[in-house]
């Protein structure tokens, strides 16, 4: 461990009022030993559990807790701290702090700094099992995740209350490993052009009706954010969805139908070194869409004539340039792996990310996903159920490995 792997990195370590605050001392030591500059921000309740003297001695910086230092009247600027930080880690994060963060309740220095943080934020919850299992905590964590915060899930085990269950803060070594991984992986797509399709398509029947599907776009947006975090220039072509793009390196192109998505894809994928097809494209569209609303009166039934939509992945795959990596998705109900392998060949892809609708927590509208990655060399990698953000990281790790040549990629 003597390596200065975090040399020059600016980290704000937020500490809140939980028993696990004693573990923050070990985390702080690991960060400082790895060369990071660490500014501790502690809540008033946090100081009941661990003394600022210990923390400032280890970090070599005065600990910040209040907006003003009582005796000198010195003002601590949360905006400056937010700009200074390359990463903010809140460990331990109590249910109360998580709730405040999820709702923007900036009544202390720590949450105010969080609201000013420009870079990545990680949160390591720590609380008793009932508090962790409470619907409000679940809701608030989900909100934080939707806001782009990385949650370091608590481990199961014996808690300070002697109860056994989930809620114990992840061990400092594991949090440290996540921090190292964040900084290491950050640049592995630097300057790489990535194009992504995401969300559903809407195929117009008349001005008020369409054929669509349940895709939320969450997986594609998570992939776009992760690519951008790792330094890529991203074009995100998305069908109708209610998500926002956060990273400034993502160019968003909104489309509605499969035909519009194909037109945008032809432009955006032309010079992309990595192409990811995560959109749930409607396979068919109405043969004609009416310009006026179809009326109910005077009809006893209705037959819609449908025509086939273009296969965007297959069209882009057919003109793939050597060295480009193309990744598709397959959502299957039966013969999952052989269907995914067939799609890989048929569409000239390098990787297919397979979700089975049989897996609980996988597929449409969920915040989680369970995937297998099917590769050209026949290898299939199975992953456990994870948050879509973590799944995005796994997919991109696979892409980076393919690009590095560590895995054989067949250019066809
Ligand atoms: N895809 C696409 N354009 C289409 C259909 C699919 O770009 N018109 C892409 C999807 O984004 C996905 C992959 O192709 O990456 C596989 O999608 P899927 O719907 O599973 O495949 P289909 O070829 O439509 O096969 P199926 O008969 O199973 O629907």
Short mmCIF file of C-alpha atoms and ligand atoms in Angstrom, two decimals:
data_model
loop_
_atom_site.label_atom_id
_atom_site.label_comp_id
_atom_site.label_asym_id
_atom_site.label_seq_id
_atom_site.Cartn_x
_atom_site.Cartn_y
_atom_site.Cartn_z
CA UNK A 1 0.00 0.00 0.00
CA UNK A 2 2.81 2.59 0.21
CA UNK A 3 2.01 3.76 -3.34
CA UNK A 4 0.91 7.34 -3.74
CA UNK A 5 -1.98 6.31 -5.98
CA UNK A 6 -4.03 9.36 -5.02
CA UNK A 7 -1.28 11.90 -5.18
CA UNK A 8 -2.63 15.40 -5.77
CA UNK A 9 -6.27 14.34 -5.54
CA UNK A 10 -8.51 16.65 -3.53
CA UNK A 11 -11.04 14.77 -1.45
CA UNK A 12 -13.70 16.16 0.88
CA UNK A 13 -14.42 13.55 3.55
CA UNK A 14 -17.83 14.16 5.12
CA UNK A 15 -18.44 12.59 8.53
CA UNK A 16 -21.87 12.47 10.18
CA UNK A 17 -23.12 11.43 13.60
CA UNK A 18 -23.03 7.67 13.68
CA UNK A 19 -21.04 5.07 15.62
CA UNK A 20 -19.25 4.15 12.40
CA UNK A 21 -17.52 7.57 12.53
CA UNK A 22 -14.61 5.82 14.27
CA UNK A 23 -13.99 3.92 11.01
CA UNK A 24 -13.60 7.23 9.17
CA UNK A 25 -10.29 7.66 10.95
CA UNK A 26 -8.93 4.54 9.20
CA UNK A 27 -10.33 5.74 5.88
CA UNK A 28 -8.72 9.14 6.37
CA UNK A 29 -5.38 7.48 7.12
CA UNK A 30 -5.57 5.34 3.98
CA UNK A 31 -6.37 8.39 1.85
CA UNK A 32 -3.59 10.52 3.30
CA UNK A 33 -1.05 7.66 3.00
CA UNK A 34 -2.02 7.32 -0.67
CA UNK A 35 -1.11 10.98 -1.21
CA UNK A 36 -4.59 12.55 -1.27
CA UNK A 37 -5.25 15.98 0.16
CA UNK A 38 -8.23 15.50 2.43
CA UNK A 39 -10.50 18.17 3.86
CA UNK A 40 -12.73 16.79 6.60
CA UNK A 41 -16.18 18.31 6.95
CA UNK A 42 -18.02 17.00 10.00
CA UNK A 43 -21.58 17.59 11.18
CA UNK A 44 -22.15 18.85 14.75
CA UNK A 45 -23.48 15.37 15.66
CA UNK A 46 -20.40 13.78 14.10
CA UNK A 47 -18.23 15.61 16.64
CA UNK A 48 -20.02 13.74 19.40
CA UNK A 49 -18.55 10.52 18.03
CA UNK A 50 -15.07 11.52 16.95
CA UNK A 51 -12.93 14.46 17.90
CA UNK A 52 -11.88 17.05 15.30
CA UNK A 53 -8.42 17.10 16.88
CA UNK A 54 -7.75 13.53 15.72
CA UNK A 55 -9.08 14.31 12.26
CA UNK A 56 -7.14 17.54 11.77
CA UNK A 57 -3.95 15.92 13.07
CA UNK A 58 -4.28 13.12 10.52
CA UNK A 59 -5.38 15.26 7.58
CA UNK A 60 -3.02 18.14 8.34
CA UNK A 61 -5.90 20.59 7.84
CA UNK A 62 -8.31 22.23 10.27
CA UNK A 63 -11.59 20.34 10.32
CA UNK A 64 -14.59 22.29 9.04
CA UNK A 65 -17.91 21.91 10.80
CA UNK A 66 -19.75 25.21 11.05
CA UNK A 67 -20.20 28.01 8.54
CA UNK A 68 -18.10 30.22 10.83
CA UNK A 69 -15.23 29.45 13.22
CA UNK A 70 -16.63 30.57 16.59
CA UNK A 71 -13.64 32.42 18.03
CA UNK A 72 -12.20 34.04 14.87
CA UNK A 73 -15.42 34.61 12.93
CA UNK A 74 -13.71 33.12 9.87
CA UNK A 75 -16.19 32.12 7.17
CA UNK A 76 -15.84 28.72 5.50
CA UNK A 77 -16.89 28.84 1.88
CA UNK A 78 -18.83 25.75 0.87
CA UNK A 79 -18.67 26.98 -2.74
CA UNK A 80 -14.85 27.06 -2.71
CA UNK A 81 -14.77 23.62 -1.08
CA UNK A 82 -17.18 22.27 -3.68
CA UNK A 83 -14.95 23.58 -6.46
CA UNK A 84 -11.75 22.37 -4.79
CA UNK A 85 -12.93 18.77 -4.40
CA UNK A 86 -12.23 16.15 -7.09
CA UNK A 87 -14.41 13.83 -5.05
CA UNK A 88 -16.65 14.07 -2.01
CA UNK A 89 -17.08 10.97 0.16
CA UNK A 90 -19.60 10.94 3.00
CA UNK A 91 -18.76 8.07 5.33
CA UNK A 92 -20.60 7.35 7.50
CA UNK A 93 -23.82 8.85 6.15
CA UNK A 94 -26.72 8.68 8.60
CA UNK A 95 -30.37 8.31 7.57
CA UNK A 96 -30.86 11.96 8.47
CA UNK A 97 -28.00 13.25 6.31
CA UNK A 98 -29.13 11.04 3.42
CA UNK A 99 -32.65 12.48 3.76
CA UNK A 100 -31.30 16.04 3.80
CA UNK A 101 -29.13 15.40 0.76
CA UNK A 102 -32.02 13.83 -1.16
CA UNK A 103 -34.14 16.90 -0.47
CA UNK A 104 -31.56 19.67 -0.60
CA UNK A 105 -31.98 20.63 3.06
CA UNK A 106 -28.79 22.64 3.44
CA UNK A 107 -28.90 23.36 7.16
CA UNK A 108 -25.32 22.43 7.92
CA UNK A 109 -21.89 22.84 6.37
CA UNK A 110 -21.73 19.25 5.13
CA UNK A 111 -24.98 19.21 3.15
CA UNK A 112 -24.29 22.74 1.87
CA UNK A 113 -20.89 21.57 0.60
CA UNK A 114 -22.63 18.59 -1.04
CA UNK A 115 -24.97 20.96 -2.88
CA UNK A 116 -21.94 22.91 -4.11
CA UNK A 117 -19.87 19.86 -5.12
CA UNK A 118 -19.09 19.92 -8.81
CA UNK A 119 -17.52 16.49 -9.04
CA UNK A 120 -18.44 12.96 -8.09
CA UNK A 121 -20.03 12.15 -4.71
CA UNK A 122 -19.95 8.81 -2.88
CA UNK A 123 -22.09 7.98 0.12
CA UNK A 124 -21.49 5.10 2.55
CA UNK A 125 -24.67 4.69 4.63
CA UNK A 126 -24.42 3.43 8.20
CA UNK A 127 -27.41 2.89 10.45
CA UNK A 128 -29.39 0.26 12.28
CA UNK A 129 -31.08 -2.37 10.15
CA UNK A 130 -34.63 -1.08 10.71
CA UNK A 131 -33.63 2.43 9.70
CA UNK A 132 -31.86 1.10 6.63
CA UNK A 133 -34.86 -1.02 5.66
CA UNK A 134 -37.33 1.85 6.21
CA UNK A 135 -39.14 2.90 3.01
CA UNK A 136 -38.03 6.53 3.49
CA UNK A 137 -34.35 5.51 3.51
CA UNK A 138 -34.88 3.34 0.43
CA UNK A 139 -36.66 6.24 -1.29
CA UNK A 140 -33.97 8.76 -0.35
CA UNK A 141 -31.12 6.51 -1.48
CA UNK A 142 -32.90 5.90 -4.77
CA UNK A 143 -33.27 9.66 -5.18
CA UNK A 144 -29.57 10.21 -4.46
CA UNK A 145 -28.67 7.57 -7.01
CA UNK A 146 -30.92 9.25 -9.57
CA UNK A 147 -29.09 12.50 -8.75
CA UNK A 148 -25.83 10.79 -9.75
CA UNK A 149 -24.50 9.94 -6.28
CA UNK A 150 -22.63 6.64 -5.95
CA UNK A 151 -23.95 4.59 -3.05
CA UNK A 152 -21.49 2.31 -1.30
CA UNK A 153 -23.98 -0.23 0.02
CA UNK A 154 -23.68 -1.14 3.68
CA UNK A 155 -22.61 -4.63 4.58
CA UNK A 156 -24.61 -7.15 6.60
CA UNK A 157 -23.29 -8.20 9.99
CA UNK A 158 -23.45 -7.38 13.66
CA UNK A 159 -24.41 -3.76 14.27
CA UNK A 160 -23.50 -1.48 17.15
CA UNK A 161 -26.95 -2.24 18.61
CA UNK A 162 -25.97 -5.95 18.65
CA UNK A 163 -28.70 -6.62 16.12
CA UNK A 164 -27.58 -8.51 13.05
CA UNK A 165 -28.53 -7.28 9.58
CA UNK A 166 -27.76 -4.79 6.85
CA UNK A 167 -26.68 -1.30 7.85
CA UNK A 168 -23.05 -1.63 8.88
CA UNK A 169 -20.84 0.85 7.06
CA UNK A 170 -18.64 -0.76 4.43
CA UNK A 171 -15.11 -1.38 5.71
CA UNK A 172 -12.65 1.53 5.20
CA UNK A 173 -10.39 -0.65 2.97
CA UNK A 174 -13.31 -1.35 0.61
CA UNK A 175 -14.37 2.31 0.50
CA UNK A 176 -10.75 3.20 -0.21
CA UNK A 177 -10.68 0.64 -3.05
CA UNK A 178 -13.80 2.26 -4.56
CA UNK A 179 -12.13 5.67 -4.36
CA UNK A 180 -8.97 4.36 -6.03
CA UNK A 181 -11.03 2.63 -8.72
CA UNK A 182 -12.93 5.88 -9.33
CA UNK A 183 -9.75 7.84 -9.95
CA UNK A 184 -8.04 5.06 -11.92
CA UNK A 185 -10.93 4.39 -14.21
CA UNK A 186 -11.61 8.03 -14.73
CA UNK A 187 -9.48 8.58 -17.75
CA UNK A 188 -9.70 5.25 -19.54
CA UNK A 189 -11.98 6.65 -22.27
CA UNK A 190 -10.29 10.04 -22.48
CA UNK A 191 -11.08 11.73 -25.80
CA UNK A 192 -12.85 8.61 -27.15
CA UNK A 193 -15.94 9.33 -29.24
CA UNK A 194 -18.89 7.27 -28.00
CA UNK A 195 -22.36 7.20 -29.54
CA UNK A 196 -25.30 5.69 -27.68
CA UNK A 197 -28.96 5.05 -28.48
CA UNK A 198 -31.30 4.98 -25.47
CA UNK A 199 -34.94 4.88 -24.40
CA UNK A 200 -38.00 3.78 -26.32
CA UNK A 201 -39.24 4.90 -29.70
CA UNK A 202 -42.74 6.20 -30.26
CA UNK A 203 -44.37 5.25 -33.55
CA UNK A 204 -47.13 7.68 -34.36
CA UNK A 205 -50.65 6.46 -35.10
CA UNK A 206 -52.32 9.89 -35.09
CA UNK A 207 -51.60 13.23 -33.31
CA UNK A 208 -52.55 11.79 -29.91
CA UNK A 209 -51.60 8.10 -30.08
CA UNK A 210 -48.52 6.06 -30.63
CA UNK A 211 -47.06 2.58 -30.33
CA UNK A 212 -44.35 2.56 -27.68
CA UNK A 213 -42.78 0.38 -25.02
CA UNK A 214 -41.87 0.45 -21.34
CA UNK A 215 -38.20 1.42 -21.75
CA UNK A 216 -37.27 4.25 -19.34
CA UNK A 217 -33.87 5.01 -20.86
CA UNK A 218 -32.22 4.60 -17.43
CA UNK A 219 -29.65 2.04 -18.59
CA UNK A 220 -28.56 4.10 -21.61
CA UNK A 221 -28.35 7.30 -19.56
CA UNK A 222 -26.29 5.51 -16.88
CA UNK A 223 -23.90 4.29 -19.59
CA UNK A 224 -23.66 7.79 -21.08
CA UNK A 225 -22.84 9.35 -17.69
CA UNK A 226 -20.25 6.68 -16.90
CA UNK A 227 -18.56 7.08 -20.33
CA UNK A 228 -18.44 10.85 -19.84
CA UNK A 229 -17.03 10.46 -16.32
CA UNK A 230 -14.24 8.39 -17.82
CA UNK A 231 -13.37 11.12 -20.28
CA UNK A 232 -15.35 10.20 -23.40
CA UNK A 233 -17.15 12.63 -25.70
CA UNK A 234 -20.62 11.20 -25.81
CA UNK A 235 -23.52 11.56 -28.24
CA UNK A 236 -26.70 10.27 -26.64
CA UNK A 237 -29.56 9.74 -29.06
CA UNK A 238 -32.65 9.21 -26.97
CA UNK A 239 -36.25 8.43 -27.63
CA UNK A 240 -38.94 10.06 -25.47
CA UNK A 241 -37.96 9.79 -21.80
CA UNK A 242 -38.07 12.01 -18.75
CA UNK A 243 -34.42 11.82 -17.73
CA UNK A 244 -31.88 14.63 -17.61
CA UNK A 245 -28.31 14.58 -18.79
CA UNK A 246 -25.88 15.79 -16.11
CA UNK A 247 -22.36 15.61 -17.51
CA UNK A 248 -21.27 18.48 -19.79
CA UNK A 249 -19.47 16.07 -22.18
CA UNK A 250 -22.75 14.48 -23.23
CA UNK A 251 -24.46 15.83 -26.34
CA UNK A 252 -28.10 14.86 -26.21
CA UNK A 253 -30.11 14.37 -29.39
CA UNK A 254 -33.83 13.87 -28.85
CA UNK A 255 -35.77 11.81 -31.36
CA UNK A 256 -39.18 10.21 -31.38
CA UNK A 257 -39.43 7.38 -33.91
CA UNK A 258 -37.12 4.59 -35.07
CA UNK A 259 -36.71 6.30 -38.45
CA UNK A 260 -35.62 9.53 -36.74
CA UNK A 261 -33.29 7.54 -34.47
CA UNK A 262 -31.68 5.90 -37.49
CA UNK A 263 -31.10 9.26 -39.18
CA UNK A 264 -29.43 10.65 -36.05
CA UNK A 265 -27.44 7.44 -35.58
CA UNK A 266 -26.06 7.59 -39.13
CA UNK A 267 -24.65 11.03 -38.30
CA UNK A 268 -23.48 10.43 -34.73
CA UNK A 269 -22.07 6.91 -35.17
CA UNK A 270 -20.11 7.86 -38.31
CA UNK A 271 -16.93 8.80 -36.45
CA UNK A 272 -17.62 7.04 -33.14
CA UNK A 273 -14.97 4.63 -31.90
CA UNK A 274 -17.50 3.00 -29.58
CA UNK A 275 -21.19 2.55 -30.40
CA UNK A 276 -23.73 1.30 -27.87
CA UNK A 277 -27.29 0.37 -28.85
CA UNK A 278 -29.31 0.39 -25.66
CA UNK A 279 -32.54 1.76 -27.16
CA UNK A 280 -35.66 -0.39 -27.18
CA UNK A 281 -36.51 0.33 -30.80
CA UNK A 282 -40.02 -0.54 -31.93
CA UNK A 283 -39.70 -3.26 -34.56
CA UNK A 284 -42.84 -2.03 -36.39
CA UNK A 285 -44.59 1.27 -37.10
CA UNK A 286 -48.02 2.06 -38.50
CA UNK A 287 -48.00 1.90 -42.32
CA UNK A 288 -49.45 5.41 -42.26
CA UNK A 289 -50.00 7.89 -39.48
CA UNK A 290 -53.12 10.05 -39.60
CA UNK A 291 -52.78 13.83 -39.46
CA UNK A 292 -56.13 14.16 -37.64
CA UNK A 293 -57.29 12.28 -34.57
CA UNK A 294 -58.94 8.97 -35.44
CA UNK A 295 -62.56 9.14 -34.21
CA UNK A 296 -64.32 6.38 -32.33
CA UNK A 297 -67.72 7.08 -33.87
CA UNK A 298 -68.70 5.09 -36.92
CA UNK A 299 -66.24 2.26 -36.32
CA UNK A 300 -66.89 -1.12 -34.75
CA UNK A 301 -63.26 -2.19 -34.61
CA UNK A 302 -59.95 -1.27 -36.07
CA UNK A 303 -57.01 -2.97 -37.73
CA UNK A 304 -53.65 -1.25 -37.76
CA UNK A 305 -51.39 -2.13 -40.63
CA UNK A 306 -47.76 -2.17 -39.51
CA UNK A 307 -44.56 -2.07 -41.52
CA UNK A 308 -41.12 -3.09 -40.36
CA UNK A 309 -38.79 -0.47 -38.90
CA UNK A 310 -35.12 -0.30 -39.82
CA UNK A 311 -32.76 -2.27 -37.58
CA UNK A 312 -30.45 0.53 -36.43
CA UNK A 313 -27.80 -1.71 -34.86
CA UNK A 314 -27.68 -3.97 -37.94
CA UNK A 315 -27.43 -1.01 -40.34
CA UNK A 316 -24.60 0.62 -38.40
CA UNK A 317 -22.98 -2.81 -37.88
CA UNK A 318 -23.02 -3.51 -41.62
CA UNK A 319 -20.72 -0.55 -42.29
CA UNK A 320 -18.57 -0.91 -39.18
CA UNK A 321 -15.02 0.40 -39.55
CA UNK A 322 -12.08 -1.70 -38.31
CA UNK A 323 -11.23 -0.94 -34.70
CA UNK A 324 -14.73 0.28 -33.81
CA UNK A 325 -16.41 -1.50 -30.92
CA UNK A 326 -20.18 -1.99 -31.24
CA UNK A 327 -22.28 -3.13 -28.29
CA UNK A 328 -25.90 -4.24 -28.44
CA UNK A 329 -28.47 -5.28 -25.87
CA UNK A 330 -30.76 -8.28 -25.90
CA UNK A 331 -33.81 -8.58 -23.69
CA UNK A 332 -34.90 -12.18 -23.93
CA UNK A 333 -37.44 -14.47 -22.34
CA UNK A 334 -36.31 -17.85 -23.75
CA UNK A 335 -33.08 -19.39 -25.06
CA UNK A 336 -31.43 -16.24 -23.78
CA UNK A 337 -27.76 -16.95 -24.44
CA UNK A 338 -28.14 -18.52 -27.87
CA UNK A 339 -30.46 -15.68 -28.98
CA UNK A 340 -27.93 -13.12 -27.75
CA UNK A 341 -25.08 -14.88 -29.57
CA UNK A 342 -27.21 -14.93 -32.73
CA UNK A 343 -27.84 -11.16 -32.47
CA UNK A 344 -24.13 -10.56 -32.01
CA UNK A 345 -23.37 -12.32 -35.31
CA UNK A 346 -26.37 -11.00 -37.23
CA UNK A 347 -25.77 -7.35 -36.31
CA UNK A 348 -21.95 -7.55 -36.50
CA UNK A 349 -21.50 -6.53 -32.86
CA UNK A 350 -18.54 -7.12 -30.56
CA UNK A 351 -20.50 -7.53 -27.37
CA UNK A 352 -24.13 -8.18 -26.44
CA UNK A 353 -25.44 -7.27 -23.01
CA UNK A 354 -28.12 -9.77 -22.16
CA UNK A 355 -30.97 -9.23 -19.69
CA UNK A 356 -33.40 -11.98 -19.07
CA UNK A 357 -36.96 -10.92 -18.27
CA UNK A 358 -37.06 -13.98 -16.01
CA UNK A 359 -34.64 -12.29 -13.57
CA UNK A 360 -36.31 -10.27 -10.82
CA UNK A 361 -35.03 -6.69 -10.76
CA UNK A 362 -33.79 -6.81 -14.36
CA UNK A 363 -35.12 -5.04 -17.42
CA UNK A 364 -37.50 -2.15 -17.94
CA UNK A 365 -38.24 0.64 -15.44
CA UNK A 366 -36.05 -0.87 -12.68
CA UNK A 367 -33.13 0.89 -11.00
CA UNK A 368 -31.30 -2.42 -10.98
CA UNK A 369 -30.24 -4.85 -13.66
CA UNK A 370 -28.79 -8.34 -13.92
CA UNK A 371 -26.75 -8.90 -17.01
CA UNK A 372 -24.59 -11.38 -18.85
CA UNK A 373 -22.04 -10.15 -21.35
CA UNK A 374 -21.76 -12.26 -24.49
CA UNK A 375 -18.51 -11.84 -26.41
CA UNK A 376 -17.39 -12.69 -29.91
CA UNK A 377 -14.91 -15.30 -28.75
CA UNK A 378 -17.84 -17.24 -27.29
CA UNK A 379 -17.13 -16.28 -23.68
CA UNK A 380 -20.13 -15.37 -21.53
CA UNK A 381 -19.65 -13.37 -18.33
CA UNK A 382 -22.46 -13.53 -15.76
CA UNK A 383 -22.90 -10.67 -13.29
CA UNK A 384 -25.05 -10.48 -10.12
CA UNK A 385 -27.95 -8.05 -9.62
CA UNK A 386 -26.52 -4.52 -9.37
CA UNK A 387 -27.64 -0.91 -9.65
CA UNK A 388 -27.81 0.35 -13.23
CA UNK A 389 -24.91 2.62 -12.48
CA UNK A 390 -22.72 -0.30 -11.42
CA UNK A 391 -23.90 -2.30 -14.43
CA UNK A 392 -22.88 0.61 -16.66
CA UNK A 393 -19.39 0.49 -15.11
CA UNK A 394 -19.15 -3.29 -15.76
CA UNK A 395 -20.17 -2.83 -19.39
CA UNK A 396 -17.64 -0.04 -19.89
CA UNK A 397 -14.89 -2.07 -18.20
CA UNK A 398 -15.63 -4.76 -20.82
CA UNK A 399 -15.44 -2.21 -23.65
CA UNK A 400 -12.15 -0.80 -22.32
CA UNK A 401 -10.75 -4.32 -22.20
CA UNK A 402 -11.80 -4.97 -25.79
CA UNK A 403 -10.24 -1.68 -26.90
CA UNK A 404 -7.00 -2.49 -25.12
CA UNK A 405 -6.67 -5.67 -27.19
CA UNK A 406 -6.48 -7.80 -24.06
CA UNK A 407 -9.45 -9.62 -25.50
CA UNK A 408 -9.59 -10.74 -29.08
CA UNK A 409 -11.91 -8.59 -31.14
CA UNK A 410 -12.68 -9.87 -34.58
CA UNK A 411 -13.08 -7.11 -37.15
CA UNK A 412 -15.50 -8.24 -39.78
N1 LIG B 1 -32.08 -2.67 -32.26
C1 LIG B 1 -31.98 -1.60 -33.13
N2 LIG B 1 -32.97 -1.35 -34.02
C2 LIG B 1 -34.06 -2.13 -34.06
C3 LIG B 1 -34.20 -3.21 -33.17
C4 LIG B 1 -33.18 -3.45 -32.28
O1 LIG B 1 -30.98 -0.87 -33.08
N3 LIG B 1 -35.03 -1.86 -34.93
C5 LIG B 1 -30.96 -2.94 -31.35
C6 LIG B 1 -31.32 -2.75 -29.90
O2 LIG B 1 -31.00 -1.45 -29.46
C7 LIG B 1 -30.46 -3.81 -29.21
C8 LIG B 1 -30.35 -4.92 -30.24
O3 LIG B 1 -30.63 -4.31 -31.50
O4 LIG B 1 -29.16 -3.35 -28.96
C9 LIG B 1 -31.25 -6.07 -30.04
O5 LIG B 1 -32.58 -5.61 -29.85
P1 LIG B 1 -33.78 -6.62 -29.78
O6 LIG B 1 -35.07 -5.87 -29.76
O7 LIG B 1 -33.52 -7.62 -28.68
O8 LIG B 1 -33.54 -7.37 -31.17
P2 LIG B 1 -34.39 -7.61 -32.41
O9 LIG B 1 -33.42 -7.72 -33.51
O10 LIG B 1 -35.50 -6.63 -32.56
O11 LIG B 1 -34.95 -9.06 -32.11
P3 LIG B 1 -36.31 -9.56 -31.42
O12 LIG B 1 -36.96 -10.34 -32.47
O13 LIG B 1 -35.85 -10.39 -30.26
O14 LIG B 1 -37.09 -8.33 -31.02
#
